[in-house]
XYZ file of N, CA and C in Angstrom:
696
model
N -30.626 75.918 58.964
C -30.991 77.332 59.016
C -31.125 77.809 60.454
N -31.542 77.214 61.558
C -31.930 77.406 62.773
C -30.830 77.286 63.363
N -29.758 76.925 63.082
C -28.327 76.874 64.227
C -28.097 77.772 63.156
N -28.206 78.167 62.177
C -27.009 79.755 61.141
C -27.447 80.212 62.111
N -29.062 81.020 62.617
C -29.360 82.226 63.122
C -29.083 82.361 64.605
N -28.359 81.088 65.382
C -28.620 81.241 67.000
C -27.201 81.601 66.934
N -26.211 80.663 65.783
C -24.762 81.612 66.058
C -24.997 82.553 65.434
N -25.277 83.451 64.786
C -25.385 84.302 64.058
C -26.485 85.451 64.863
N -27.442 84.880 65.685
C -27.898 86.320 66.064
C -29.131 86.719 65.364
N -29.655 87.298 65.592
C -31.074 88.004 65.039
C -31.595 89.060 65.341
N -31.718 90.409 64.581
C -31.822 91.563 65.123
C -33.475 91.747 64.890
N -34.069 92.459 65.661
C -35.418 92.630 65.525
C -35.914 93.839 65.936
N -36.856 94.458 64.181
C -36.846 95.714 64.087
C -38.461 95.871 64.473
N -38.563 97.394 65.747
C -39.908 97.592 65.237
C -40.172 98.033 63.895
N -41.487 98.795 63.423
C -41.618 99.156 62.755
C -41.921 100.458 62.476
N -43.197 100.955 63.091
C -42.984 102.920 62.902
C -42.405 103.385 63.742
N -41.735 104.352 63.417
C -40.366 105.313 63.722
C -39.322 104.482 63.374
N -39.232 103.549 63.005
C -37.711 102.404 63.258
C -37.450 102.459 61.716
N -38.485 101.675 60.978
C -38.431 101.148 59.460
C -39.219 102.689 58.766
N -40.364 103.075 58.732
C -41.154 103.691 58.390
C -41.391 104.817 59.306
N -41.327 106.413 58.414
C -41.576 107.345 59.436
C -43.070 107.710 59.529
N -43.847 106.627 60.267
C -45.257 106.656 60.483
C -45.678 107.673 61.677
N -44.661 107.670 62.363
C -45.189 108.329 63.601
C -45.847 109.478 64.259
N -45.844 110.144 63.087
C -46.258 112.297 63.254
C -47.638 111.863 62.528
N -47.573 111.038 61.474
C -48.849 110.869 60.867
C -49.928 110.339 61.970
N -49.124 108.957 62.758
C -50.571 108.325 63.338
C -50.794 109.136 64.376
N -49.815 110.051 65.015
C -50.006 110.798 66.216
C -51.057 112.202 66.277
N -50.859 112.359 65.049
C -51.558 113.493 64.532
C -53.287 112.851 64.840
N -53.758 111.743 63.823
C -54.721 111.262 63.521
C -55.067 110.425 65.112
N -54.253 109.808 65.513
C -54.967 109.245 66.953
C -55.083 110.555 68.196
N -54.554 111.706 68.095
C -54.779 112.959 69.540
C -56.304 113.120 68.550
N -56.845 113.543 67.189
C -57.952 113.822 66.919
C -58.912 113.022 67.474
N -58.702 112.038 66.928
C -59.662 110.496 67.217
C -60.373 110.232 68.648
N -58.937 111.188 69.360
C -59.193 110.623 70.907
C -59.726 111.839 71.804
N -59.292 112.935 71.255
C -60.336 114.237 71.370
C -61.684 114.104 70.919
N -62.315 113.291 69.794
C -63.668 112.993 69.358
C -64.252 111.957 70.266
N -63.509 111.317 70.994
C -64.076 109.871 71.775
C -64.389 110.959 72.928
N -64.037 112.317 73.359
C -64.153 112.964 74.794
C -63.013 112.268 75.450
N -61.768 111.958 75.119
C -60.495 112.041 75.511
C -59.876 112.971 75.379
N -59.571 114.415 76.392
C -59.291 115.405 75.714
C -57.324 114.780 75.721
N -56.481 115.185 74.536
C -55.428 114.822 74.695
C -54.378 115.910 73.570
N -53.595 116.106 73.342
C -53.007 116.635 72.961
C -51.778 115.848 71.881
N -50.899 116.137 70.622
C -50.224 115.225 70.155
C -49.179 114.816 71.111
N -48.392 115.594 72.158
C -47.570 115.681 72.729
C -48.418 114.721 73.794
N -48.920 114.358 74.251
C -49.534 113.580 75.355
C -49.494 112.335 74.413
N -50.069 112.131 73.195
C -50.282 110.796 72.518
C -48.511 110.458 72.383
N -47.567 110.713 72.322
C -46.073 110.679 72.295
C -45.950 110.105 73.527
N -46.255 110.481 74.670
C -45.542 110.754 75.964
C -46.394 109.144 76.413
N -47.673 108.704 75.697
C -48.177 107.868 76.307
C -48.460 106.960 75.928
N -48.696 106.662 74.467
C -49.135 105.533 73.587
C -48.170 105.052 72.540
N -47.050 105.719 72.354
C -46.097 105.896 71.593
C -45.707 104.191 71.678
N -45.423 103.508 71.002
C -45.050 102.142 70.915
C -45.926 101.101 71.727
N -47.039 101.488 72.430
C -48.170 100.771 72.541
C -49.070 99.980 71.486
N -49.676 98.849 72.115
C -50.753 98.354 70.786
C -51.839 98.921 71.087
N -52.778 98.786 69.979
C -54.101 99.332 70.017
C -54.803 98.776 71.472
N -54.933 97.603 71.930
C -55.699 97.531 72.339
C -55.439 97.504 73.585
N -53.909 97.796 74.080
C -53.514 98.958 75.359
C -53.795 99.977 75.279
N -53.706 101.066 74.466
C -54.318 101.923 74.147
C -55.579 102.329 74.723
N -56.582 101.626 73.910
C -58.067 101.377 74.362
C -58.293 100.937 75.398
N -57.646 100.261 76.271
C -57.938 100.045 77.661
C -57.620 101.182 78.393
N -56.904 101.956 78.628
C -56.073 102.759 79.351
C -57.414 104.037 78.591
N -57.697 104.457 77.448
C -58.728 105.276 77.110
C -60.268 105.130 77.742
N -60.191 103.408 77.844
C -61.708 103.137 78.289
C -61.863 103.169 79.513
N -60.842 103.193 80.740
C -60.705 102.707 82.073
C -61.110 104.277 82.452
N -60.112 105.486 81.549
C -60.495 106.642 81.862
C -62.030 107.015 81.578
N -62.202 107.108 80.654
C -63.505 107.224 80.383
C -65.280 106.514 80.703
N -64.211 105.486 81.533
C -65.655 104.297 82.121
C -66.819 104.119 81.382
N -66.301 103.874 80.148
C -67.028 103.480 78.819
C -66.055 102.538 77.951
N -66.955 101.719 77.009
C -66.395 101.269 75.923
C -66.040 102.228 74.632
N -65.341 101.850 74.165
C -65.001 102.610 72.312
C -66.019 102.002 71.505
N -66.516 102.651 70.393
C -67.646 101.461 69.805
C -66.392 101.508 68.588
N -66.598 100.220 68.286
C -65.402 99.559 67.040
C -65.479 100.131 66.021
N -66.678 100.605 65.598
C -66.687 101.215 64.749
C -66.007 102.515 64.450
N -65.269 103.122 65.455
C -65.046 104.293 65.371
C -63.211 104.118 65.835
N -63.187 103.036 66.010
C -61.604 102.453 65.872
C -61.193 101.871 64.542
N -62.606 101.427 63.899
C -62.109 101.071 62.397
C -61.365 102.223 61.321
N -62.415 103.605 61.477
C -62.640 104.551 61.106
C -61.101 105.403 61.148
N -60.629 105.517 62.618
C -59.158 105.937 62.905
C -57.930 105.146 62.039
N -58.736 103.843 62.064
C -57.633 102.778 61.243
C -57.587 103.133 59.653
N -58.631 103.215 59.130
C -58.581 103.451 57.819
C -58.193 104.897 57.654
N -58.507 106.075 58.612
C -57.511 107.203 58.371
C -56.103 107.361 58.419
N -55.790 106.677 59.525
C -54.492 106.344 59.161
C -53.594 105.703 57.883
N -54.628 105.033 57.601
C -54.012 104.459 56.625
C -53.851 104.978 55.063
N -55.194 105.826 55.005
C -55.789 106.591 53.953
C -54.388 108.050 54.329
N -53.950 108.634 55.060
C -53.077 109.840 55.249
C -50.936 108.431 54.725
N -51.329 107.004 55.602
C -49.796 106.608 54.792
C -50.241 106.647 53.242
N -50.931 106.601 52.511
C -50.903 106.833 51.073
C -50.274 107.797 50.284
N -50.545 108.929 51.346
C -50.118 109.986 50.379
C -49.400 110.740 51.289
N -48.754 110.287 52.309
C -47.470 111.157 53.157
C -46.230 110.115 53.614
N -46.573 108.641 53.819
C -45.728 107.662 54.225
C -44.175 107.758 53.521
N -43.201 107.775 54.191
C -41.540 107.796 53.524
C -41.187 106.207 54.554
N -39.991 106.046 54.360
C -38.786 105.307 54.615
C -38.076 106.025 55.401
N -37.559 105.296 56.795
C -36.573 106.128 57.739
C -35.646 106.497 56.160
N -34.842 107.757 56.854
C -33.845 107.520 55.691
C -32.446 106.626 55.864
N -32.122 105.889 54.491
C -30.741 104.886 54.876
C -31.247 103.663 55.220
N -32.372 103.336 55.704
C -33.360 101.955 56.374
C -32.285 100.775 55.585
N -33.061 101.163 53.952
C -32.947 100.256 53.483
C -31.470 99.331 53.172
N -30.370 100.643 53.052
C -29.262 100.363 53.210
C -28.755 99.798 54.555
N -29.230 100.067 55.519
C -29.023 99.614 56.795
C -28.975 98.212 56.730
N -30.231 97.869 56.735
C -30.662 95.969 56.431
C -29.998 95.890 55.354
N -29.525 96.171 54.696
C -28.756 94.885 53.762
C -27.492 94.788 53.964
N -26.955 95.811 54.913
C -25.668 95.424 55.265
C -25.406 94.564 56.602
N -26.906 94.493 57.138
C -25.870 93.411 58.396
C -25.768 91.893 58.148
N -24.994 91.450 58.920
C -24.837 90.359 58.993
C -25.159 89.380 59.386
N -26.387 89.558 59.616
C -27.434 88.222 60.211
C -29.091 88.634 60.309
N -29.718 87.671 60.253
C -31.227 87.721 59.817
C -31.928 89.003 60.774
N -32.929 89.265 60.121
C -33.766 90.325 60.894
C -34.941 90.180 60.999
N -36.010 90.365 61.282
C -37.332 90.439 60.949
C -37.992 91.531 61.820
N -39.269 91.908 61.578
C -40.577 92.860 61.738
C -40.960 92.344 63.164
N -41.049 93.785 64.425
C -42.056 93.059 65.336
C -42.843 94.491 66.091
N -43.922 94.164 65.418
C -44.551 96.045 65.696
C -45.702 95.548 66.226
N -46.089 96.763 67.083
C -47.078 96.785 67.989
C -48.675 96.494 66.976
N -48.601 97.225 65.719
C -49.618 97.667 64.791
C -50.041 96.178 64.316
N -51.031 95.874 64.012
C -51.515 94.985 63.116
C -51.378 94.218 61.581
N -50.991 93.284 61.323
C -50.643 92.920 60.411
C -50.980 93.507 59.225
N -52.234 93.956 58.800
C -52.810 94.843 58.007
C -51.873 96.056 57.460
N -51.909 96.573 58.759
C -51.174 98.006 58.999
C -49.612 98.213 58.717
N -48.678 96.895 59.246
C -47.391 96.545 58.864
C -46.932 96.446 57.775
N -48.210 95.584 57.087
C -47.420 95.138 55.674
C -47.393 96.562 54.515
N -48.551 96.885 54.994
C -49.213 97.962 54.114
C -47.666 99.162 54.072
N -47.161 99.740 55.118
C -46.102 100.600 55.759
C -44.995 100.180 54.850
N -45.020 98.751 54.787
C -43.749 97.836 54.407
C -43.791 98.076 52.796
N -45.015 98.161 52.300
C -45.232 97.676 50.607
C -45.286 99.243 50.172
N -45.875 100.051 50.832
C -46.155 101.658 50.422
C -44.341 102.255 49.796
N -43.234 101.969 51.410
C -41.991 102.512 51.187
C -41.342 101.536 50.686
N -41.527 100.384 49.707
C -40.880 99.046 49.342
C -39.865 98.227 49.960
N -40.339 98.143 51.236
C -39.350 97.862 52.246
C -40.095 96.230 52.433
N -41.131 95.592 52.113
C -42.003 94.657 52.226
C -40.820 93.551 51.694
N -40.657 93.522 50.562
C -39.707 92.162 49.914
C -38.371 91.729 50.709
N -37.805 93.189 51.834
C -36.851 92.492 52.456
C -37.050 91.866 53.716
N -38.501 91.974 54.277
C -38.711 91.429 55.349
C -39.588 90.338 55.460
N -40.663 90.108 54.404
C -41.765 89.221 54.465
C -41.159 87.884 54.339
N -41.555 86.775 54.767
C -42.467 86.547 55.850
C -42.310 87.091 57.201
N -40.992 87.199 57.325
C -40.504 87.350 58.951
C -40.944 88.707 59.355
N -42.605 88.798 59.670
C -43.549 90.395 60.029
C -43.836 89.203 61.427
N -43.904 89.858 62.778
C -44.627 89.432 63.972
C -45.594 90.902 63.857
N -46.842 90.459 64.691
C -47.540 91.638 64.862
C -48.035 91.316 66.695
N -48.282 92.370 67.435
C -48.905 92.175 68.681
C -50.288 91.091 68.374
N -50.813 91.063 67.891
C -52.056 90.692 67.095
C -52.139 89.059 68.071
N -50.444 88.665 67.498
C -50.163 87.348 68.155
C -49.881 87.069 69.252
N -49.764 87.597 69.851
C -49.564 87.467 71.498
C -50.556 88.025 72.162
N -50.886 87.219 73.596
C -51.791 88.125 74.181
C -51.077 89.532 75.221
N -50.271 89.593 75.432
C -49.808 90.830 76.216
C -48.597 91.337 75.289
N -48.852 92.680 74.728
C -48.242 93.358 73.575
C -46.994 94.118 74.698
N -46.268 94.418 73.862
C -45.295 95.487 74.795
C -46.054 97.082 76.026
N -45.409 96.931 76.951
C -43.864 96.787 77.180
C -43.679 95.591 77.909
N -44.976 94.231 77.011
C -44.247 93.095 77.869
C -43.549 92.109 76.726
N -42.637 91.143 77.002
C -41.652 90.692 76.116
C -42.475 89.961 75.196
N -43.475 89.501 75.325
C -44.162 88.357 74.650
C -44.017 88.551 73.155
N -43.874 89.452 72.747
C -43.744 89.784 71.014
C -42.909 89.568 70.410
N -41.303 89.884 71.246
C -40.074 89.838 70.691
C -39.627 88.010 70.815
N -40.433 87.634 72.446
C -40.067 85.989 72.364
C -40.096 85.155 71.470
N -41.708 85.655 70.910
C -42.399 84.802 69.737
C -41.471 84.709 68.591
N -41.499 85.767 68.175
C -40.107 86.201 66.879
C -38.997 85.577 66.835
N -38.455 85.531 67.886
C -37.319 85.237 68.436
C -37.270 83.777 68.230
N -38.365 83.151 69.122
C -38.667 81.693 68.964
C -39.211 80.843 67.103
N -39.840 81.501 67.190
C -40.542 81.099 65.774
C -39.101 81.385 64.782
N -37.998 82.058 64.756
C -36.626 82.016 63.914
C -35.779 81.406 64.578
N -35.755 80.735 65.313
C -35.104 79.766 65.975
C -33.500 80.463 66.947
N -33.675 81.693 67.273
C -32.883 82.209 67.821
C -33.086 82.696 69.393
N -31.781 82.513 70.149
C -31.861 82.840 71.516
C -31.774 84.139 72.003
N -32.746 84.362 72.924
C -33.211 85.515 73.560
C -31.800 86.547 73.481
N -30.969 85.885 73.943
C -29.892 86.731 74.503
C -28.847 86.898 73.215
N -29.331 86.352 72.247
C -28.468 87.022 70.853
C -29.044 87.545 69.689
N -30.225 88.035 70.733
C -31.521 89.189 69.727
C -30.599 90.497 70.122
N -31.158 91.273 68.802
C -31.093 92.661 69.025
C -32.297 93.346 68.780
N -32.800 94.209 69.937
C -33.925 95.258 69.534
C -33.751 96.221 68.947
N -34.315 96.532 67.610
C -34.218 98.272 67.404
C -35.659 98.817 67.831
N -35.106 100.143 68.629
C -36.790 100.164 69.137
C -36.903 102.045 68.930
N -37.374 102.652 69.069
C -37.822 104.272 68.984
C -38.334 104.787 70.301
N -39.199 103.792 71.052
C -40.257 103.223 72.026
C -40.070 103.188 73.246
N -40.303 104.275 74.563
C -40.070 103.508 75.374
C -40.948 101.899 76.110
N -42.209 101.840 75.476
C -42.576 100.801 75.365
C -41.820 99.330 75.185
N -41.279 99.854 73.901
C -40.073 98.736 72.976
C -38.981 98.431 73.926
N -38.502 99.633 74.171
C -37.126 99.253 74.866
C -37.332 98.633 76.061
N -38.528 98.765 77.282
C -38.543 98.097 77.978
C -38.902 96.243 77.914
N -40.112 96.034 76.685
C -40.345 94.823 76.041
C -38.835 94.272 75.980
N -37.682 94.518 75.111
C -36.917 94.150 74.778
C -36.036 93.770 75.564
N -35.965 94.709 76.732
C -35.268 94.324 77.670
C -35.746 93.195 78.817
N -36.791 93.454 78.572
C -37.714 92.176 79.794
C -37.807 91.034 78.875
N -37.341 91.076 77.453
C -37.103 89.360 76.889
C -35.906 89.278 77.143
N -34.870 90.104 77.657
C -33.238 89.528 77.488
C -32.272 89.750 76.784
N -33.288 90.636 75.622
C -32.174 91.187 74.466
C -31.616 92.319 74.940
N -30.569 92.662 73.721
C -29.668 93.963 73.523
C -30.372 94.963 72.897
N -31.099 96.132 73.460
C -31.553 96.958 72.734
C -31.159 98.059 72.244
N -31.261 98.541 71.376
C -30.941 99.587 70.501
C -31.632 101.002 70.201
N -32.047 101.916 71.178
C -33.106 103.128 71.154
C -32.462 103.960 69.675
N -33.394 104.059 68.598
C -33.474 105.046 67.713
C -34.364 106.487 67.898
N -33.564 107.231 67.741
C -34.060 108.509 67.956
C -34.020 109.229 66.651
N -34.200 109.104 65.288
C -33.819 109.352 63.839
C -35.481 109.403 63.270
N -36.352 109.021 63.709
C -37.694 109.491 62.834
C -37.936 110.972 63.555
N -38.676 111.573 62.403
C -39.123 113.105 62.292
C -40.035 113.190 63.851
N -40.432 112.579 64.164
C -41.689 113.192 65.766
C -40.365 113.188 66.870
N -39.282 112.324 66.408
C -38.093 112.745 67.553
C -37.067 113.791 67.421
N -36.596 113.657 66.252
C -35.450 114.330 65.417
C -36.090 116.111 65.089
N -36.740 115.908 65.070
C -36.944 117.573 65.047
C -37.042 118.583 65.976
N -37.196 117.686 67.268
C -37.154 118.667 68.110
C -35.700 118.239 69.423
N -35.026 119.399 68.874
C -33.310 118.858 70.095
C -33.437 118.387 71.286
N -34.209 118.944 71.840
C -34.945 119.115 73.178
C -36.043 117.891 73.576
N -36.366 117.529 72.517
C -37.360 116.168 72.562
C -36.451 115.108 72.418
N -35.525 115.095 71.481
C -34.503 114.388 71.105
C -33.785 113.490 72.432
N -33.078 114.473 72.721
C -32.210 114.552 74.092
C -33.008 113.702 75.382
N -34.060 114.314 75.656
C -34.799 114.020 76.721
C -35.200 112.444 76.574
N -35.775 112.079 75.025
C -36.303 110.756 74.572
C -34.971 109.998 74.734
N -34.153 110.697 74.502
C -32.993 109.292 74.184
C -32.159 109.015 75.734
N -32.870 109.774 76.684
C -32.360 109.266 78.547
C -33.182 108.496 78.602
N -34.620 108.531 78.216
C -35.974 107.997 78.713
C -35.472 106.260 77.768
N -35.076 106.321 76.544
C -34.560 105.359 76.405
C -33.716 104.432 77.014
N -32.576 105.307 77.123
C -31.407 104.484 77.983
C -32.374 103.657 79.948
N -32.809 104.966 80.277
C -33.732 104.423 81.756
C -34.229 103.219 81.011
N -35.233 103.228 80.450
C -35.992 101.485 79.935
C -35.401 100.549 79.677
N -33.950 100.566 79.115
C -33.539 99.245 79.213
C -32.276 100.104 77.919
N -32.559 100.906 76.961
C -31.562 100.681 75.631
C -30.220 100.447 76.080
N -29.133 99.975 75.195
C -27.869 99.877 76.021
C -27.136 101.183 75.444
N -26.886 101.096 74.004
C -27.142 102.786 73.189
C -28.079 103.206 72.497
N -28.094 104.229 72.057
C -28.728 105.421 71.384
C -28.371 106.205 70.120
N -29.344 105.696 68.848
C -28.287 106.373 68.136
C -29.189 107.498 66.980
N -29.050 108.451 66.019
C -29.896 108.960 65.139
C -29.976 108.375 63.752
N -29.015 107.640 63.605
C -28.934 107.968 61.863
C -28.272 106.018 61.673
N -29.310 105.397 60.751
C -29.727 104.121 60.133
C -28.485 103.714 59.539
N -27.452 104.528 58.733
C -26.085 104.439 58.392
C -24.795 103.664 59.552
N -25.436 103.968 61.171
C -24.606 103.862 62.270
C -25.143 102.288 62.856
N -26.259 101.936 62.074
C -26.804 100.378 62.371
C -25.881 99.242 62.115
N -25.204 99.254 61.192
C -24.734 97.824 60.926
C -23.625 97.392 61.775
N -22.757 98.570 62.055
C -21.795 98.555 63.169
C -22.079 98.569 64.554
N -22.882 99.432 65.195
C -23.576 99.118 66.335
C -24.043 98.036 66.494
N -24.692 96.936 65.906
C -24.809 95.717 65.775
C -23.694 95.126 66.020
N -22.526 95.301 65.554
C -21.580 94.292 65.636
C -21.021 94.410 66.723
N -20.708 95.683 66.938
C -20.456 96.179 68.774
C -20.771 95.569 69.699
N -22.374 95.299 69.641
C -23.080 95.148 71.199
C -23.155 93.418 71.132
N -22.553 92.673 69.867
C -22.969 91.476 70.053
C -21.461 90.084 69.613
N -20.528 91.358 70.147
C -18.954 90.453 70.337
C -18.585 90.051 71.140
């Protein structure tokens, strides 16, 4: 199994904006959260700054400003809203699912969010049975993106080489992670907090290419071939 996937390659998907269109939801719920902590911030600032970050970059970069701690309790609280709003608004990029089953070599999960939070995203839009076990979470590494340590692990733990990974990322976080492990990355610009606005669109998908992506694409249908492209 471990020499199929090193000739064969291994593509590695984040998860919100990539798999799941989580992203307007948590952005919405973390600019509140972080306006209640006396972070004054805006949704468009939580985009521009935390966007494919882990929580607990996040919280450093919130606490350093604020020269205070977060009390946990009130990070639990954001967590379970979030999670309580994917219940009853969470979708599927559209095409996702068709996407993954047409390529041609293994894939797995590697998101900034917490295992909790992943699977949950994964089982809500029934996207869970094509990826489980193979979920990485930042959780496992100690330095989350934009440093490589997340995608290595993944990478390593499926027995595949750095340099015949593929990133799909949304992130400029991601895309730089991805590129500082060695892989081929792939900037998606196709979830709703990008795709709706032309102008956000456009701008996100240079800010991509600068971090490392090699292309850029909107629509989950254009995955299986772009894959085969960047890795002949």
């Amino acid at each position: 199994m471990t020499a199929a996937i090193m000739e064969r390659g291994l593509v590695i998907f984040d998860c919100d904006g990539v798999l799941v269109d989580s992203e307007p939801i948590s952005i919405r719920c973390t600019a509140a959260a972080l306006n209640g902590f006396g972070y004054p911030i805006d949704e468009d600032g939580v985009f521009d700054r935390f966007l494919g970050a882990s929580t607990a970059s996040m919280v450093k970069t919130v606490e350093e400003s604020l020269g205070r701690t977060l009390a946990p309790e009130a990070l639990d609280d954001l967590r379970r809203e979030i999670l309580a709003a994917f219940d009853v608004e969470l979708t599927a990029i559209p095409g996702v699912s068709e996407a993954v089953n047409a390529l041609d070599r293994p894939f797995c999960v590697a998101s900034s969010s917490i295992p909790e939070r992943i699977r949950h995203s994964l089982r809500l839009t029934g996207l869970l049975p094509l990826f489980e076990p193979a979920i990485f979470s930042a959780t496992m590494v100690v330095h989350g993106k934009p440093a490589p340590d997340l995608f290595l692990l993944a990478a390593k733990r499926l027995g595949a080489a750095p340099s015949e990974c593929v990133v799909i990322e949304d992130s400029i976080h991601g895309a730089a992670a991805g590129q500082a492990a060695g892989m081929v990355v792939l900037g998606f610009t196709g979830g709703s907090h990008i795709a709706r606005d032309p102008d956000r669109r456009e701008r996100h998908a240079w800010r991509l290419k600068r971090a490392g992506a090699a292309l850029v694409f909107d629509s989950m249908a254009d995955l299986p071939e772009l894959v085969r492209q960047v890795t002949r």
